[in-house]
CSV table of N, CA and C in Angstrom, one decimal:
chain,number,residue,atom,x,y,z
A,28,UNK,N,128.9,85.1,106.9
A,28,UNK,CA,129.3,85.5,105.6
A,28,UNK,C,129.4,87.0,105.6
A,29,UNK,N,130.5,87.5,105.1
A,29,UNK,CA,130.6,89.0,104.9
A,29,UNK,C,129.8,89.4,103.7
A,30,UNK,N,128.9,90.3,103.8
A,30,UNK,CA,128.1,90.8,102.7
A,30,UNK,C,128.3,92.3,102.3
A,31,UNK,N,129.3,92.9,103.0
A,31,UNK,CA,129.6,94.3,102.7
A,31,UNK,C,130.9,94.5,103.4
A,32,UNK,N,131.3,95.8,103.4
A,32,UNK,CA,132.6,96.2,104.1
A,32,UNK,C,132.5,95.8,105.6
A,33,UNK,N,131.4,96.1,106.2
A,33,UNK,CA,131.3,95.9,107.7
A,33,UNK,C,130.2,94.9,108.1
A,34,UNK,N,129.2,94.7,107.2
A,34,UNK,CA,128.1,93.8,107.6
A,34,UNK,C,128.5,92.3,107.4
A,35,UNK,N,128.3,91.6,108.5
A,35,UNK,CA,128.5,90.1,108.4
A,35,UNK,C,127.2,89.5,108.9
A,36,UNK,N,126.7,88.5,108.1
A,36,UNK,CA,125.5,87.7,108.4
A,36,UNK,C,125.9,86.4,109.0
A,37,UNK,N,125.3,86.1,110.2
A,37,UNK,CA,125.6,84.9,110.9
A,37,UNK,C,124.3,84.2,111.3
A,38,UNK,N,124.1,83.0,110.8
A,38,UNK,CA,123.0,82.2,111.2
A,38,UNK,C,123.1,81.9,112.7
A,39,UNK,N,122.0,81.7,113.4
A,39,UNK,CA,122.0,81.6,114.9
A,39,UNK,C,122.8,80.3,115.3
A,40,UNK,N,122.9,79.3,114.4
A,40,UNK,CA,123.5,78.1,114.7
A,40,UNK,C,125.0,78.1,114.4
A,41,UNK,N,125.5,79.2,113.9
A,41,UNK,CA,127.0,79.3,113.6
A,41,UNK,C,127.6,80.3,114.6
A,42,UNK,N,128.8,79.9,115.0
A,42,UNK,CA,129.6,80.8,115.9
A,42,UNK,C,130.4,81.8,115.0
A,43,UNK,N,130.8,82.9,115.5
A,43,UNK,CA,131.6,83.9,114.7
A,43,UNK,C,132.3,84.8,115.7
A,44,UNK,N,133.6,85.0,115.5
A,44,UNK,CA,134.4,85.9,116.3
A,44,UNK,C,134.6,87.2,115.5
A,45,UNK,N,133.8,88.2,115.8
A,45,UNK,CA,133.8,89.4,115.0
A,45,UNK,C,135.0,90.3,115.2
A,46,UNK,N,135.4,91.0,114.1
A,46,UNK,CA,136.5,92.0,114.2
A,46,UNK,C,135.8,93.3,114.8
A,47,UNK,N,136.6,94.2,115.3
A,47,UNK,CA,136.1,95.3,116.0
A,47,UNK,C,135.1,96.2,115.0
A,48,UNK,N,135.4,96.2,113.8
A,48,UNK,CA,134.6,97.0,112.8
A,48,UNK,C,133.4,96.3,112.3
A,49,UNK,N,133.3,95.0,112.6
A,49,UNK,CA,132.1,94.2,112.1
A,49,UNK,C,130.8,94.6,112.7
A,50,UNK,N,129.8,94.6,111.9
A,50,UNK,CA,128.4,94.7,112.4
A,50,UNK,C,127.7,93.4,112.0
A,51,UNK,N,127.5,92.6,113.0
A,51,UNK,CA,127.0,91.3,112.8
A,51,UNK,C,125.4,91.2,112.9
A,52,UNK,N,124.8,90.6,111.9
A,52,UNK,CA,123.4,90.4,111.9
A,52,UNK,C,123.2,88.9,112.1
A,53,UNK,N,122.4,88.6,113.2
A,53,UNK,CA,122.0,87.2,113.3
A,53,UNK,C,120.8,87.0,112.5
A,54,UNK,N,120.8,86.1,111.6
A,54,UNK,CA,119.7,86.0,110.6
A,54,UNK,C,119.4,84.5,110.4
A,55,UNK,N,118.1,84.2,110.6
A,55,UNK,CA,117.5,82.9,110.2
A,55,UNK,C,116.5,83.2,109.2
A,56,UNK,N,116.7,82.9,107.9
A,56,UNK,CA,115.8,83.3,106.8
A,56,UNK,C,114.4,82.7,106.9
A,57,UNK,N,114.3,81.5,107.5
A,57,UNK,CA,112.9,80.9,107.5
A,57,UNK,C,112.4,80.8,106.1
A,58,UNK,N,111.2,81.1,105.8
A,58,UNK,CA,110.6,81.0,104.5
A,58,UNK,C,110.7,82.3,103.7
A,59,UNK,N,111.4,83.3,104.2
A,59,UNK,CA,111.4,84.6,103.5
A,59,UNK,C,112.7,84.8,102.8
A,60,UNK,N,112.7,85.7,101.8
A,60,UNK,CA,113.9,86.0,101.0
A,60,UNK,C,114.8,87.0,101.7
A,61,UNK,N,116.1,86.8,101.6
A,61,UNK,CA,117.0,87.8,102.2
A,61,UNK,C,117.9,87.3,103.2
A,62,UNK,N,118.7,86.3,102.9
A,62,UNK,CA,119.7,85.8,103.8
A,62,UNK,C,121.0,86.6,103.7
A,63,UNK,N,121.1,87.4,102.7
A,63,UNK,CA,122.3,88.2,102.5
A,63,UNK,C,123.3,87.5,101.6
A,64,UNK,N,123.0,86.3,101.2
A,64,UNK,CA,123.9,85.5,100.3
A,64,UNK,C,123.7,85.9,98.9
A,65,UNK,N,122.5,86.3,98.5
A,65,UNK,CA,122.2,86.7,97.1
A,65,UNK,C,122.9,88.0,96.8
A,66,UNK,N,123.5,88.0,95.6
A,66,UNK,CA,124.2,89.2,95.2
A,66,UNK,C,123.4,90.5,95.2
A,67,UNK,N,122.1,90.4,94.9
A,67,UNK,CA,121.3,91.6,94.9
A,67,UNK,C,121.1,92.2,96.3
A,68,UNK,N,121.1,91.3,97.3
A,68,UNK,CA,121.0,91.7,98.7
A,68,UNK,C,122.3,92.4,99.1
A,69,UNK,N,123.4,91.8,98.8
A,69,UNK,CA,124.7,92.4,99.2
A,69,UNK,C,125.0,93.7,98.4
A,70,UNK,N,124.5,93.8,97.2
A,70,UNK,CA,124.6,95.1,96.5
A,70,UNK,C,123.9,96.2,97.2
A,71,UNK,N,122.7,95.9,97.7
A,71,UNK,CA,121.9,96.9,98.4
A,71,UNK,C,122.6,97.2,99.7
A,72,UNK,N,123.2,96.3,100.4
A,72,UNK,CA,123.9,96.5,101.7
A,72,UNK,C,125.1,97.4,101.4
A,73,UNK,N,125.8,97.1,100.3
A,73,UNK,CA,127.0,97.9,100.0
A,73,UNK,C,126.6,99.4,99.7
A,74,UNK,N,125.4,99.5,99.0
A,74,UNK,CA,124.9,100.9,98.7
A,74,UNK,C,124.6,101.6,100.0
A,75,UNK,N,123.9,100.9,101.0
A,75,UNK,CA,123.6,101.5,102.3
A,75,UNK,C,124.8,101.9,103.0
A,76,UNK,N,125.9,101.1,103.0
A,76,UNK,CA,127.1,101.4,103.6
A,76,UNK,C,127.7,102.7,103.1
A,77,UNK,N,127.6,102.9,101.8
A,77,UNK,CA,128.2,104.2,101.2
A,77,UNK,C,127.3,105.4,101.6
A,78,UNK,N,126.0,105.2,101.5
A,78,UNK,CA,125.1,106.3,101.8
A,78,UNK,C,125.2,106.8,103.2
A,79,UNK,N,125.3,105.8,104.1
A,79,UNK,CA,125.3,106.1,105.6
A,79,UNK,C,126.7,106.3,106.1
A,80,UNK,N,127.7,106.3,105.3
A,80,UNK,CA,129.1,106.5,105.8
A,80,UNK,C,129.4,107.8,106.4
A,81,UNK,N,128.7,108.8,106.1
A,81,UNK,CA,129.0,110.2,106.7
A,81,UNK,C,128.5,110.3,108.1
A,82,UNK,N,127.7,109.4,108.6
A,82,UNK,CA,127.3,109.4,110.0
A,82,UNK,C,126.3,110.5,110.4
A,83,UNK,N,125.7,111.1,109.5
A,83,UNK,CA,124.7,112.1,109.8
A,83,UNK,C,123.5,111.4,110.5
A,84,UNK,N,122.8,112.1,111.4
A,84,UNK,CA,121.7,111.5,112.1
A,84,UNK,C,120.4,111.8,111.5
A,85,UNK,N,119.3,111.3,112.1
A,85,UNK,CA,118.0,111.5,111.7
A,85,UNK,C,117.5,110.8,110.4
A,86,UNK,N,118.2,109.8,110.0
A,86,UNK,CA,117.9,109.0,108.8
A,86,UNK,C,116.8,108.0,109.1
A,87,UNK,N,115.8,107.9,108.2
A,87,UNK,CA,114.8,106.9,108.2
A,87,UNK,C,114.9,106.1,106.9
A,88,UNK,N,114.7,104.8,107.1
A,88,UNK,CA,114.7,103.9,105.9
A,88,UNK,C,113.4,103.2,105.8
A,89,UNK,N,112.9,103.0,104.5
A,89,UNK,CA,111.7,102.3,104.2
A,89,UNK,C,112.2,101.1,103.3
A,90,UNK,N,112.0,99.9,103.8
A,90,UNK,CA,112.5,98.7,103.1
A,90,UNK,C,111.3,98.0,102.5
A,91,UNK,N,111.1,98.1,101.2
A,91,UNK,CA,109.9,97.6,100.5
A,91,UNK,C,110.2,96.2,100.0
A,92,UNK,N,109.3,95.3,100.4
A,92,UNK,CA,109.5,93.9,100.2
A,92,UNK,C,110.6,93.4,101.1
A,93,UNK,N,110.4,93.6,102.4
A,93,UNK,CA,111.4,93.5,103.4
A,93,UNK,C,111.9,92.0,103.6
A,94,UNK,N,111.1,91.0,103.2
A,94,UNK,CA,111.6,89.6,103.4
A,94,UNK,C,112.0,89.3,104.8
A,95,UNK,N,113.2,89.0,105.0
A,95,UNK,CA,113.7,88.7,106.4
A,95,UNK,C,114.0,90.0,107.2
A,96,UNK,N,113.9,91.1,106.6
A,96,UNK,CA,114.2,92.4,107.3
A,96,UNK,C,115.7,92.7,107.2
A,97,UNK,N,116.5,92.0,106.5
A,97,UNK,CA,117.9,92.2,106.5
A,97,UNK,C,118.4,93.6,106.1
A,98,UNK,N,117.7,94.2,105.1
A,98,UNK,CA,118.1,95.5,104.7
A,98,UNK,C,117.8,96.6,105.7
A,99,UNK,N,116.6,96.5,106.3
A,99,UNK,CA,116.2,97.4,107.4
A,99,UNK,C,117.2,97.3,108.6
A,100,UNK,N,117.5,96.0,109.0
A,100,UNK,CA,118.5,95.8,110.1
A,100,UNK,C,119.8,96.3,109.7
A,101,UNK,N,120.3,96.0,108.5
A,101,UNK,CA,121.7,96.5,108.1
A,101,UNK,C,121.7,98.1,108.2
A,102,UNK,N,120.6,98.7,107.7
A,102,UNK,CA,120.6,100.2,107.6
A,102,UNK,C,120.7,100.8,109.0
A,103,UNK,N,119.9,100.2,110.0
A,103,UNK,CA,120.0,100.7,111.3
A,103,UNK,C,121.3,100.4,112.0
A,104,UNK,N,121.9,99.3,111.8
A,104,UNK,CA,123.2,99.0,112.3
A,104,UNK,C,124.3,99.9,111.7
A,105,UNK,N,124.1,100.4,110.5
A,105,UNK,CA,125.0,101.3,109.8
A,105,UNK,C,124.8,102.7,110.2
A,106,UNK,N,123.8,103.0,111.0
A,106,UNK,CA,123.6,104.4,111.5
A,106,UNK,C,122.3,105.0,111.3
A,107,UNK,N,121.4,104.4,110.5
A,107,UNK,CA,120.0,105.0,110.4
A,107,UNK,C,119.3,105.0,111.8
A,108,UNK,N,118.5,106.0,112.0
A,108,UNK,CA,117.8,106.1,113.3
A,108,UNK,C,116.7,105.1,113.4
A,109,UNK,N,116.0,104.9,112.3
A,109,UNK,CA,114.8,104.0,112.4
A,109,UNK,C,114.5,103.4,111.0
A,110,UNK,N,113.7,102.4,110.9
A,110,UNK,CA,113.4,101.8,109.7
A,110,UNK,C,112.0,101.1,109.8
A,111,UNK,N,111.3,101.1,108.6
A,111,UNK,CA,110.1,100.4,108.5
A,111,UNK,C,110.2,99.4,107.3
A,112,UNK,N,110.0,98.1,107.6
A,112,UNK,CA,110.0,97.1,106.5
A,112,UNK,C,108.5,96.8,106.2
A,113,UNK,N,108.2,96.8,105.0
A,113,UNK,CA,106.8,96.3,104.6
A,113,UNK,C,106.9,95.2,103.6
A,114,UNK,N,105.9,94.3,103.6
A,114,UNK,CA,105.9,93.2,102.7
A,114,UNK,C,104.4,92.8,102.6
A,115,UNK,N,104.1,92.2,101.4
A,115,UNK,CA,102.8,91.7,101.1
A,115,UNK,C,102.6,90.2,101.5
A,116,UNK,N,103.7,89.6,102.1
A,116,UNK,CA,103.7,88.2,102.5
A,116,UNK,C,103.7,88.2,104.0
A,117,UNK,N,102.6,87.6,104.6
A,117,UNK,CA,102.5,87.6,106.1
A,117,UNK,C,103.6,86.8,106.7
A,118,UNK,N,104.1,85.7,106.0
A,118,UNK,CA,105.2,84.9,106.6
A,118,UNK,C,106.5,85.7,106.6
A,119,UNK,N,106.7,86.5,105.6
A,119,UNK,CA,107.9,87.4,105.6
A,119,UNK,C,107.8,88.4,106.7
A,120,UNK,N,106.7,89.0,107.0
A,120,UNK,CA,106.6,90.0,108.0
A,120,UNK,C,106.9,89.3,109.4
A,121,UNK,N,106.3,88.1,109.6
A,121,UNK,CA,106.6,87.4,110.8
A,121,UNK,C,108.1,87.1,111.0
A,122,UNK,N,108.7,86.6,109.9
A,122,UNK,CA,110.2,86.3,110.0
A,122,UNK,C,111.0,87.5,110.2
A,123,UNK,N,110.6,88.6,109.5
A,123,UNK,CA,111.3,89.9,109.7
A,123,UNK,C,111.3,90.4,111.1
A,124,UNK,N,110.1,90.3,111.7
A,124,UNK,CA,109.9,90.8,113.1
A,124,UNK,C,110.7,89.9,114.1
A,125,UNK,N,110.8,88.6,113.8
A,125,UNK,CA,111.6,87.7,114.6
A,125,UNK,C,113.1,88.1,114.5
A,126,UNK,N,113.5,88.4,113.3
A,126,UNK,CA,114.9,88.7,113.1
A,126,UNK,C,115.3,90.1,113.7
A,127,UNK,N,114.3,91.0,113.6
A,127,UNK,CA,114.5,92.3,114.2
A,127,UNK,C,114.6,92.2,115.7
A,128,UNK,N,113.8,91.4,116.3
A,128,UNK,CA,113.8,91.1,117.8
A,128,UNK,C,115.1,90.4,118.2
A,129,UNK,N,115.5,89.4,117.4
A,129,UNK,CA,116.7,88.7,117.6
A,129,UNK,C,118.0,89.6,117.6
A,130,UNK,N,118.0,90.6,116.8
A,130,UNK,CA,119.1,91.5,116.8
A,130,UNK,C,119.0,92.7,117.7
A,131,UNK,N,117.9,92.7,118.6
A,131,UNK,CA,117.8,93.7,119.6
A,131,UNK,C,117.4,95.1,119.0
A,132,UNK,N,116.7,95.1,117.9
A,132,UNK,CA,116.4,96.4,117.3
A,132,UNK,C,114.9,96.7,117.2
A,133,UNK,N,114.1,96.0,118.0
A,133,UNK,CA,112.6,96.2,117.9
A,133,UNK,C,112.2,97.6,118.3
A,134,UNK,N,113.0,98.4,119.0
A,134,UNK,CA,112.7,99.7,119.4
A,134,UNK,C,113.0,100.7,118.3
A,135,UNK,N,113.6,100.3,117.2
A,135,UNK,CA,114.0,101.1,116.1
A,135,UNK,C,113.5,100.7,114.7
A,136,UNK,N,113.1,99.4,114.6
A,136,UNK,CA,112.6,98.9,113.3
A,136,UNK,C,111.3,98.2,113.6
A,137,UNK,N,110.4,98.4,112.6
A,137,UNK,CA,109.1,97.7,112.6
A,137,UNK,C,108.9,97.0,111.2
A,138,UNK,N,108.4,95.8,111.2
A,138,UNK,CA,108.0,95.2,109.9
A,138,UNK,C,106.5,95.0,110.0
A,139,UNK,N,105.8,95.4,108.9
A,139,UNK,CA,104.4,95.3,108.9
A,139,UNK,C,103.9,94.8,107.5
A,140,UNK,N,102.7,94.2,107.5
A,140,UNK,CA,102.1,93.9,106.2
A,140,UNK,C,101.7,95.1,105.5
A,141,UNK,N,101.9,95.2,104.2
A,141,UNK,CA,101.5,96.4,103.5
A,141,UNK,C,102.0,96.4,102.1
A,142,UNK,N,101.3,97.3,101.3
A,142,UNK,CA,101.7,97.5,99.9
A,142,UNK,C,102.0,99.0,99.8
A,143,UNK,N,103.1,99.3,99.2
A,143,UNK,CA,103.6,100.6,99.1
A,143,UNK,C,102.6,101.5,98.4
A,144,UNK,N,101.8,101.0,97.5
A,144,UNK,CA,100.9,101.8,96.7
A,144,UNK,C,99.6,102.1,97.5
A,145,UNK,N,99.3,101.5,98.6
A,145,UNK,CA,98.1,101.9,99.4
A,145,UNK,C,98.3,101.6,100.9
A,146,UNK,N,97.9,102.6,101.6
A,146,UNK,CA,97.8,102.4,103.1
A,146,UNK,C,99.1,102.5,103.9
A,147,UNK,N,100.2,102.8,103.2
A,147,UNK,CA,101.5,103.0,103.9
A,147,UNK,C,101.8,104.5,104.0
A,148,UNK,N,101.8,105.0,105.3
A,148,UNK,CA,102.1,106.5,105.5
A,148,UNK,C,103.4,106.6,106.2
A,149,UNK,N,104.5,106.6,105.4
A,149,UNK,CA,105.8,106.7,105.9
A,149,UNK,C,106.7,107.4,104.9
A,150,UNK,N,107.4,108.4,105.4
A,150,UNK,CA,108.4,109.1,104.5
A,150,UNK,C,109.8,108.8,105.0
A,151,UNK,N,110.6,108.5,104.1
A,151,UNK,CA,112.0,108.0,104.4
A,151,UNK,C,113.1,108.8,103.7
A,152,UNK,N,114.2,108.8,104.2
A,152,UNK,CA,115.4,109.4,103.5
A,152,UNK,C,116.0,108.4,102.5
A,153,UNK,N,115.8,107.1,102.8
A,153,UNK,CA,116.3,106.1,102.0
A,153,UNK,C,115.2,105.0,101.8
A,154,UNK,N,114.8,104.8,100.5
A,154,UNK,CA,113.9,103.7,100.2
A,154,UNK,C,114.7,102.7,99.5
A,155,UNK,N,114.7,101.4,100.0
A,155,UNK,CA,115.4,100.3,99.4
A,155,UNK,C,114.4,99.3,99.0
A,156,UNK,N,114.6,98.8,97.7
A,156,UNK,CA,113.6,97.8,97.2
A,156,UNK,C,114.4,96.8,96.4
A,157,UNK,N,114.7,95.6,97.0
A,157,UNK,CA,115.4,94.6,96.3
A,157,UNK,C,114.3,93.6,95.7
A,158,UNK,N,113.8,94.0,94.6
A,158,UNK,CA,112.7,93.4,93.9
A,158,UNK,C,113.0,93.1,92.5
A,159,UNK,N,112.1,92.3,91.8
A,159,UNK,CA,112.3,92.1,90.4
A,159,UNK,C,111.9,93.4,89.6
A,160,UNK,N,112.3,93.5,88.4
A,160,UNK,CA,112.2,94.7,87.6
A,160,UNK,C,110.7,95.1,87.5
A,161,UNK,N,109.8,94.2,87.2
A,161,UNK,CA,108.4,94.6,87.0
A,161,UNK,C,107.8,95.3,88.3
A,162,UNK,N,108.2,94.7,89.5
A,162,UNK,CA,107.7,95.3,90.7
A,162,UNK,C,108.4,96.7,90.9
A,163,UNK,N,109.6,96.8,90.6
A,163,UNK,CA,110.3,98.1,90.8
A,163,UNK,C,109.6,99.2,89.9
A,164,UNK,N,109.3,98.8,88.7
A,164,UNK,CA,108.6,99.8,87.8
A,164,UNK,C,107.2,100.1,88.3
A,165,UNK,N,106.5,99.1,88.8
A,165,UNK,CA,105.1,99.3,89.3
A,165,UNK,C,105.1,100.2,90.5
A,166,UNK,N,106.1,100.0,91.4
A,166,UNK,CA,106.2,100.7,92.7
A,166,UNK,C,106.8,102.1,92.6
A,167,UNK,N,107.6,102.4,91.5
A,167,UNK,CA,108.4,103.6,91.5
A,167,UNK,C,107.5,104.9,91.6
A,168,UNK,N,106.3,105.0,91.0
A,168,UNK,CA,105.6,106.2,91.2
A,168,UNK,C,105.2,106.4,92.7
A,169,UNK,N,104.8,105.3,93.4
A,169,UNK,CA,104.5,105.4,94.8
A,169,UNK,C,105.8,105.7,95.6
A,170,UNK,N,106.9,105.1,95.2
A,170,UNK,CA,108.1,105.3,96.0
A,170,UNK,C,108.5,106.8,96.0
A,171,UNK,N,108.3,107.5,94.9
A,171,UNK,CA,108.6,108.9,94.9
A,171,UNK,C,107.9,109.7,96.0
A,172,UNK,N,106.7,109.3,96.3
A,172,UNK,CA,105.9,110.0,97.3
A,172,UNK,C,106.2,109.6,98.7
A,173,UNK,N,107.1,108.6,98.9
A,173,UNK,CA,107.5,108.1,100.2
A,173,UNK,C,108.9,108.5,100.5
A,174,UNK,N,109.5,109.3,99.6
A,174,UNK,CA,110.9,109.7,99.8
A,174,UNK,C,110.9,111.2,100.2
A,175,UNK,N,111.7,111.5,101.2
A,175,UNK,CA,112.0,112.9,101.6
A,175,UNK,C,112.8,113.6,100.4
A,176,UNK,N,112.6,114.9,100.3
A,176,UNK,CA,113.4,115.6,99.3
A,176,UNK,C,114.9,115.3,99.4
A,177,UNK,N,115.5,115.0,98.3
A,177,UNK,CA,116.9,114.7,98.2
A,177,UNK,C,117.2,113.3,98.7
A,178,UNK,N,116.2,112.4,98.9
A,178,UNK,CA,116.3,111.1,99.4
A,178,UNK,C,116.9,110.1,98.4
A,179,UNK,N,117.3,109.0,98.8
A,179,UNK,CA,117.9,107.9,98.0
A,179,UNK,C,116.9,106.8,97.7
A,180,UNK,N,116.9,106.4,96.4
A,180,UNK,CA,116.0,105.2,96.0
A,180,UNK,C,117.0,104.1,95.6
A,181,UNK,N,117.2,103.1,96.4
A,181,UNK,CA,118.1,102.0,96.1
A,181,UNK,C,117.3,100.8,95.6
A,182,UNK,N,117.6,100.3,94.4
A,182,UNK,CA,116.9,99.1,93.9
A,182,UNK,C,118.0,98.2,93.4
A,183,UNK,N,117.6,96.9,93.5
A,183,UNK,CA,118.4,95.8,92.9
A,183,UNK,C,117.5,94.7,92.5
A,184,UNK,N,118.1,93.7,91.9
A,184,UNK,CA,117.2,92.5,91.5
A,184,UNK,C,116.8,92.7,90.1
A,185,UNK,N,117.4,93.6,89.3
A,185,UNK,CA,117.0,93.9,87.9
A,185,UNK,C,118.0,93.2,87.0
A,186,UNK,N,117.4,92.5,86.1
A,186,UNK,CA,118.3,91.8,85.0
A,186,UNK,C,118.8,92.9,84.1
A,187,UNK,N,120.0,92.7,83.6
A,187,UNK,CA,120.7,93.6,82.7
A,187,UNK,C,119.8,94.0,81.5
A,188,UNK,N,119.0,93.0,81.0
A,188,UNK,CA,118.2,93.3,79.8
A,188,UNK,C,117.1,94.2,80.1
A,189,UNK,N,116.7,94.5,81.3
A,189,UNK,CA,115.7,95.4,81.7
A,189,UNK,C,116.2,96.7,82.3
A,190,UNK,N,117.5,96.9,82.3
A,190,UNK,CA,118.1,98.0,83.0
A,190,UNK,C,117.5,99.3,82.4
A,191,UNK,N,117.5,99.5,81.1
A,191,UNK,CA,117.0,100.8,80.5
A,191,UNK,C,115.5,101.0,80.7
A,192,UNK,N,114.7,100.0,80.6
A,192,UNK,CA,113.3,100.1,80.9
A,192,UNK,C,113.0,100.5,82.3
A,193,UNK,N,113.7,99.9,83.2
A,193,UNK,CA,113.5,100.2,84.7
A,193,UNK,C,114.0,101.6,85.0
A,194,UNK,N,115.2,102.0,84.4
A,194,UNK,CA,115.8,103.3,84.6
A,194,UNK,C,114.8,104.4,84.1
A,195,UNK,N,114.2,104.1,83.0
A,195,UNK,CA,113.3,105.1,82.4
A,195,UNK,C,112.0,105.2,83.3
A,196,UNK,N,111.5,104.1,83.8
A,196,UNK,CA,110.3,104.2,84.7
A,196,UNK,C,110.7,104.9,86.0
A,197,UNK,N,111.8,104.7,86.5
A,197,UNK,CA,112.3,105.5,87.7
A,197,UNK,C,112.4,106.9,87.5
A,198,UNK,N,113.0,107.3,86.3
A,198,UNK,CA,113.2,108.7,86.0
A,198,UNK,C,111.8,109.4,85.8
A,199,UNK,N,110.9,108.7,85.1
A,199,UNK,CA,109.6,109.3,84.9
A,199,UNK,C,108.8,109.4,86.2
A,200,UNK,N,109.1,108.6,87.2
A,200,UNK,CA,108.3,108.7,88.5
A,200,UNK,C,108.9,109.8,89.3
């Protein structure tokens, strides 16, 4: 399934003949969220494509609520140097690490158990959080402390009716 301009997600049991510009992620979701088929995931991937389009190096990504690791994987395939995925679900961390290994990126991406508000010591140029509105609002103050100056905070998963409330919480953070 094409989920962005260049990113294509392929389950391990499906064949696919990629075009030269395609970046293929082999993904088996298991019990974790993030197959790439959900619109909020593809919106995050499209945002990463735009942010990383200039090809500058030295970019680090922090994927909060990593699930399958798809956003960290997509970010590194699109040009980020490294990524850290964190999740409070141990099954998600296991699935993310399996997917990272399956895509040959274990030397550049790590997934670990953790909560952004405590015990995570990582500064990133891009923080991506595909989470529900209440979680985005709760994590935004901590997110600000994990972003490098001039960094990008990419969020999705927010219902239209909560847009202004979430936007205000992000601005205040």
